[in-house]
Amino acid sequence: MGGTHMTPPREAASAATLRDLPVVLGGGRGALFRLAVRTSVLTILTLGLYRFWMKTRLRRWYWSSVRPGGLPLEYTGEPLEKLLGFLIAVVVLAFYIGLVNLVLVFVSLSFFQGMGAAYAVSFAGLLPILFFARYRARRYVVGRTRWRGIRLSMEPAAWGYAWRALAHWAVTILSLGILWPRMTFRLEKYRTDRTRYGALRMTQGGHWRALYPAARHVIIGVLIAASGALGLAGLIPAPVAALAPDPDLRAFYAGLLLAAGAVWFAVGVVHYRVHSFRILTGGKLLEGGAGLVSSARTGRVLAIYVFGHLAAALALMVLLLPVSALVLLLPLDAMALLAEDVARGSGEGAQALDLLAGLPLWLSAAVGVATYFAFFVVWGALRQVFVTLPLIRHYAQTLVVVSPLPLMRARQTARDVFADAEGFADALDLGAAI
């Protein structure tokens, strides 16, 4: 137009992204709240069928809000493939669980004269499916994510992940949790080393021993809680008993230690998740040298969890106040009559009860059902607004893509297609999260 040369968007983006790329988050709370409420209501009206569309729409909203270098992510998953994957998973799981449980019940009754062994083996037999489902769900979400038009992907290695997860959990339990960081690192490395951006392979660097400093508060919490538990059990050394000779006082102090240890442990778990995320994120490298740096903070994450839920609870009370008032006002006349009878001592409360019983059944039922579902719909939407969104914003805005030039040279790969999508995770209630 008039000889003016326009730089193609892809070239402009490449020129702008030769330096490190900060990640920004767009989108407002109001739009998210309206979307969450609308999709939740549709899910209820369709008896749960719309939840596959609800999850897809929410993911698209979140993905488009996360913008590395100002360019948004894209989520390309389709609700129909989620629904079909769920149906396939339900059929497979029903056959597997039904057949396995039938055999286990027969063997348990024949050899052990009871059902305890069958229940234990049945649960153990389900564990590989749980880990299999988790890997498949992550592979599906990664494979339906694009940035700059280039899709990510993961290798089909779910069974390998399942057996490794079983082995790592067994070792961690046998070590009384001492090798927990080892499990965290090895499983994340297995997933990361099978992830690609276009044709570029990602690798997880570092060493699992680097995660031990992140677990220090978990260890402290366990030691404090264990000392409290020993005190409650009376298994305390003589010097400690001399400091508090009264048994009731010792039990009180031991209870305080147990409670303090439990709180410290819970905070320690959050600290471990945040700091292990930072360490593992810093160790991820893309073929060619691109990487990530995270500066997520435990204090901020804890504040979001605590104050976000408090804000959601207060907002829920305010939003549902009209419904609560309606429920209280419906029998107001009857309550007034009943109070008047009690004040006179006449005992003629039958008139009030008759008035209550005279309310239309459909009206009482409708108000009760509406209040019940409104609570869950509004609470879910408020958690999205006050907890999920701030958490994603914090993790996104504390993330930087370093040395991003290899990302500009990535070549597109074929779309990853697999029939069950994240159906196994949905069927086992592992894939409900965004």
CSV table of N, CA and C in Angstrom, one decimal, residues 131-195:
chain,number,residue,atom,x,y,z
A,131,PHE,N,-1.1,-44.5,37.1
A,131,PHE,CA,0.1,-43.8,36.6
A,131,PHE,C,0.0,-43.8,35.1
A,132,PHE,N,-0.5,-44.8,34.5
A,132,PHE,CA,-0.7,-44.8,33.0
A,132,PHE,C,-1.6,-43.7,32.6
A,133,ALA,N,-2.7,-43.5,33.3
A,133,ALA,CA,-3.6,-42.4,33.0
A,133,ALA,C,-3.0,-41.0,33.2
A,134,ARG,N,-2.2,-40.9,34.2
A,134,ARG,CA,-1.6,-39.6,34.4
A,134,ARG,C,-0.6,-39.2,33.2
A,135,TYR,N,0.2,-40.1,32.8
A,135,TYR,CA,1.0,-39.8,31.7
A,135,TYR,C,0.2,-39.5,30.4
A,136,ARG,N,-0.8,-40.3,30.2
A,136,ARG,CA,-1.6,-40.1,29.0
A,136,ARG,C,-2.3,-38.8,29.0
A,137,ALA,N,-2.7,-38.4,30.2
A,137,ALA,CA,-3.4,-37.1,30.3
A,137,ALA,C,-2.4,-35.9,30.0
A,138,ARG,N,-1.2,-36.0,30.5
A,138,ARG,CA,-0.2,-35.0,30.3
A,138,ARG,C,0.2,-35.0,28.8
A,139,ARG,N,0.3,-36.2,28.2
A,139,ARG,CA,0.7,-36.3,26.8
A,139,ARG,C,-0.4,-35.6,25.9
A,140,TYR,N,-1.6,-35.8,26.3
A,140,TYR,CA,-2.7,-35.2,25.5
A,140,TYR,C,-2.7,-33.7,25.6
A,141,VAL,N,-2.6,-33.2,26.8
A,141,VAL,CA,-2.6,-31.7,27.0
A,141,VAL,C,-1.4,-31.1,26.3
A,142,VAL,N,-0.2,-31.7,26.5
A,142,VAL,CA,1.0,-31.2,25.8
A,142,VAL,C,0.8,-31.2,24.3
A,143,GLY,N,0.3,-32.4,23.8
A,143,GLY,CA,0.1,-32.5,22.3
A,143,GLY,C,-0.9,-31.6,21.7
A,144,ARG,N,-1.8,-31.0,22.6
A,144,ARG,CA,-2.8,-30.1,22.1
A,144,ARG,C,-2.4,-28.6,22.4
A,145,THR,N,-1.1,-28.4,22.6
A,145,THR,CA,-0.7,-27.0,22.9
A,145,THR,C,0.3,-26.6,21.8
A,146,ARG,N,0.0,-25.3,21.4
A,146,ARG,CA,0.9,-24.7,20.3
A,146,ARG,C,1.4,-23.3,20.8
A,147,TRP,N,2.5,-23.0,20.3
A,147,TRP,CA,3.0,-21.6,20.4
A,147,TRP,C,3.7,-21.2,19.2
A,148,ARG,N,3.3,-20.0,18.7
A,148,ARG,CA,3.8,-19.5,17.4
A,148,ARG,C,3.5,-20.5,16.2
A,149,GLY,N,2.4,-21.2,16.4
A,149,GLY,CA,1.9,-22.2,15.4
A,149,GLY,C,2.6,-23.5,15.4
A,150,ILE,N,3.6,-23.7,16.3
A,150,ILE,CA,4.4,-24.9,16.4
A,150,ILE,C,3.8,-25.7,17.6
A,151,ARG,N,3.5,-27.0,17.4
A,151,ARG,CA,2.9,-27.8,18.5
A,151,ARG,C,3.9,-28.5,19.3
A,152,LEU,N,3.6,-28.7,20.5
A,152,LEU,CA,4.4,-29.6,21.4
A,152,LEU,C,3.9,-31.0,21.3
A,153,SER,N,4.7,-31.9,21.8
A,153,SER,CA,4.3,-33.4,21.7
A,153,SER,C,5.1,-34.1,22.8
A,154,MET,N,4.6,-35.3,23.1
A,154,MET,CA,5.2,-36.3,24.0
A,154,MET,C,5.2,-37.6,23.4
A,155,GLU,N,6.3,-38.4,23.6
A,155,GLU,CA,6.3,-39.8,23.1
A,155,GLU,C,5.3,-40.7,23.8
A,156,PRO,N,4.8,-41.7,23.1
A,156,PRO,CA,3.9,-42.6,23.7
A,156,PRO,C,4.6,-43.6,24.6
A,157,ALA,N,4.8,-43.3,25.8
A,157,ALA,CA,5.6,-44.1,26.8
A,157,ALA,C,4.9,-44.2,28.1
A,158,ALA,N,3.6,-44.3,28.1
A,158,ALA,CA,2.8,-44.3,29.3
A,158,ALA,C,3.1,-45.6,30.2
A,159,TRP,N,3.2,-46.8,29.6
A,159,TRP,CA,3.4,-48.0,30.4
A,159,TRP,C,4.8,-47.9,31.0
A,160,GLY,N,5.8,-47.4,30.3
A,160,GLY,CA,7.1,-47.3,30.9
A,160,GLY,C,7.1,-46.4,32.1
A,161,TYR,N,6.3,-45.3,32.0
A,161,TYR,CA,6.2,-44.4,33.1
A,161,TYR,C,5.5,-45.1,34.3
A,162,ALA,N,4.4,-45.8,34.0
A,162,ALA,CA,3.7,-46.5,35.0
A,162,ALA,C,4.5,-47.4,35.8
A,163,TRP,N,5.3,-48.3,35.2
A,163,TRP,CA,6.2,-49.2,35.9
A,163,TRP,C,7.3,-48.5,36.7
A,164,ARG,N,7.8,-47.4,36.1
A,164,ARG,CA,8.9,-46.7,36.8
A,164,ARG,C,8.3,-46.0,38.0
A,165,ALA,N,7.1,-45.4,37.9
A,165,ALA,CA,6.4,-44.8,39.0
A,165,ALA,C,6.1,-45.8,40.1
A,166,LEU,N,5.7,-47.0,39.8
A,166,LEU,CA,5.5,-48.0,40.8
A,166,LEU,C,6.8,-48.3,41.6
A,167,ALA,N,7.9,-48.5,40.8
A,167,ALA,CA,9.2,-48.8,41.4
A,167,ALA,C,9.7,-47.6,42.3
A,168,HIS,N,9.5,-46.4,41.8
A,168,HIS,CA,10.0,-45.3,42.6
A,168,HIS,C,9.2,-45.1,43.9
A,169,TRP,N,7.9,-45.3,43.8
A,169,TRP,CA,7.1,-45.2,45.0
A,169,TRP,C,7.4,-46.2,46.0
A,170,ALA,N,7.7,-47.5,45.5
A,170,ALA,CA,8.0,-48.5,46.5
A,170,ALA,C,9.3,-48.2,47.2
A,171,VAL,N,10.3,-47.7,46.4
A,171,VAL,CA,11.6,-47.4,47.0
A,171,VAL,C,11.4,-46.2,48.0
A,172,THR,N,10.6,-45.2,47.6
A,172,THR,CA,10.4,-44.1,48.5
A,172,THR,C,9.7,-44.5,49.8
A,173,ILE,N,8.7,-45.4,49.7
A,173,ILE,CA,8.1,-45.8,50.9
A,173,ILE,C,9.0,-46.6,51.8
A,174,LEU,N,9.8,-47.5,51.2
A,174,LEU,CA,10.7,-48.3,52.0
A,174,LEU,C,11.8,-47.5,52.6
A,175,SER,N,12.1,-46.4,52.0
A,175,SER,CA,13.2,-45.5,52.6
A,175,SER,C,12.6,-44.5,53.6
A,176,LEU,N,11.3,-44.7,53.9
A,176,LEU,CA,10.5,-43.8,54.8
A,176,LEU,C,10.5,-42.3,54.3
A,177,GLY,N,10.5,-42.2,53.0
A,177,GLY,CA,10.4,-40.8,52.4
A,177,GLY,C,11.7,-40.2,52.1
A,178,ILE,N,12.8,-40.8,52.5
A,178,ILE,CA,14.1,-40.1,52.4
A,178,ILE,C,14.4,-39.9,50.9
A,179,LEU,N,14.0,-40.9,50.0
A,179,LEU,CA,14.3,-40.8,48.6
A,179,LEU,C,13.2,-40.1,47.8
A,180,TRP,N,12.3,-39.4,48.5
A,180,TRP,CA,11.3,-38.6,47.8
A,180,TRP,C,11.8,-37.7,46.7
A,181,PRO,N,12.9,-36.9,47.0
A,181,PRO,CA,13.4,-36.0,45.9
A,181,PRO,C,13.9,-36.9,44.7
A,182,ARG,N,14.5,-38.0,45.0
A,182,ARG,CA,14.9,-38.9,43.9
A,182,ARG,C,13.8,-39.3,42.9
A,183,MET,N,12.6,-39.7,43.5
A,183,MET,CA,11.5,-40.0,42.8
A,183,MET,C,11.0,-38.8,42.0
A,184,THR,N,10.9,-37.6,42.6
A,184,THR,CA,10.4,-36.4,41.9
A,184,THR,C,11.3,-36.2,40.7
A,185,PHE,N,12.6,-36.2,40.9
A,185,PHE,CA,13.5,-35.9,39.7
A,185,PHE,C,13.4,-36.9,38.6
A,186,ARG,N,13.5,-38.2,39.0
A,186,ARG,CA,13.5,-39.2,38.0
A,186,ARG,C,12.2,-39.3,37.1
A,187,LEU,N,11.1,-39.1,37.8
A,187,LEU,CA,9.8,-39.2,37.0
A,187,LEU,C,9.7,-37.9,36.1
A,188,GLU,N,10.1,-36.8,36.7
A,188,GLU,CA,10.0,-35.6,35.8
A,188,GLU,C,11.0,-35.7,34.7
A,189,LYS,N,12.2,-36.2,34.9
A,189,LYS,CA,13.1,-36.4,33.8
A,189,LYS,C,12.6,-37.4,32.7
A,190,TYR,N,11.9,-38.4,33.2
A,190,TYR,CA,11.3,-39.3,32.2
A,190,TYR,C,10.3,-38.6,31.3
A,191,ARG,N,9.5,-37.8,31.9
A,191,ARG,CA,8.5,-37.1,31.1
A,191,ARG,C,9.1,-36.0,30.2
A,192,THR,N,10.1,-35.2,30.8
A,192,THR,CA,10.7,-34.1,30.1
A,192,THR,C,11.5,-34.6,28.9
A,193,ASP,N,12.3,-35.7,29.1
A,193,ASP,CA,13.1,-36.2,28.0
A,193,ASP,C,12.3,-36.8,26.8
A,194,ARG,N,11.0,-36.9,27.0
A,194,ARG,CA,10.2,-37.4,25.9
A,194,ARG,C,9.3,-36.3,25.4
A,195,THR,N,9.6,-35.1,25.7
A,195,THR,CA,8.8,-33.9,25.2
A,195,THR,C,9.5,-33.2,24.1
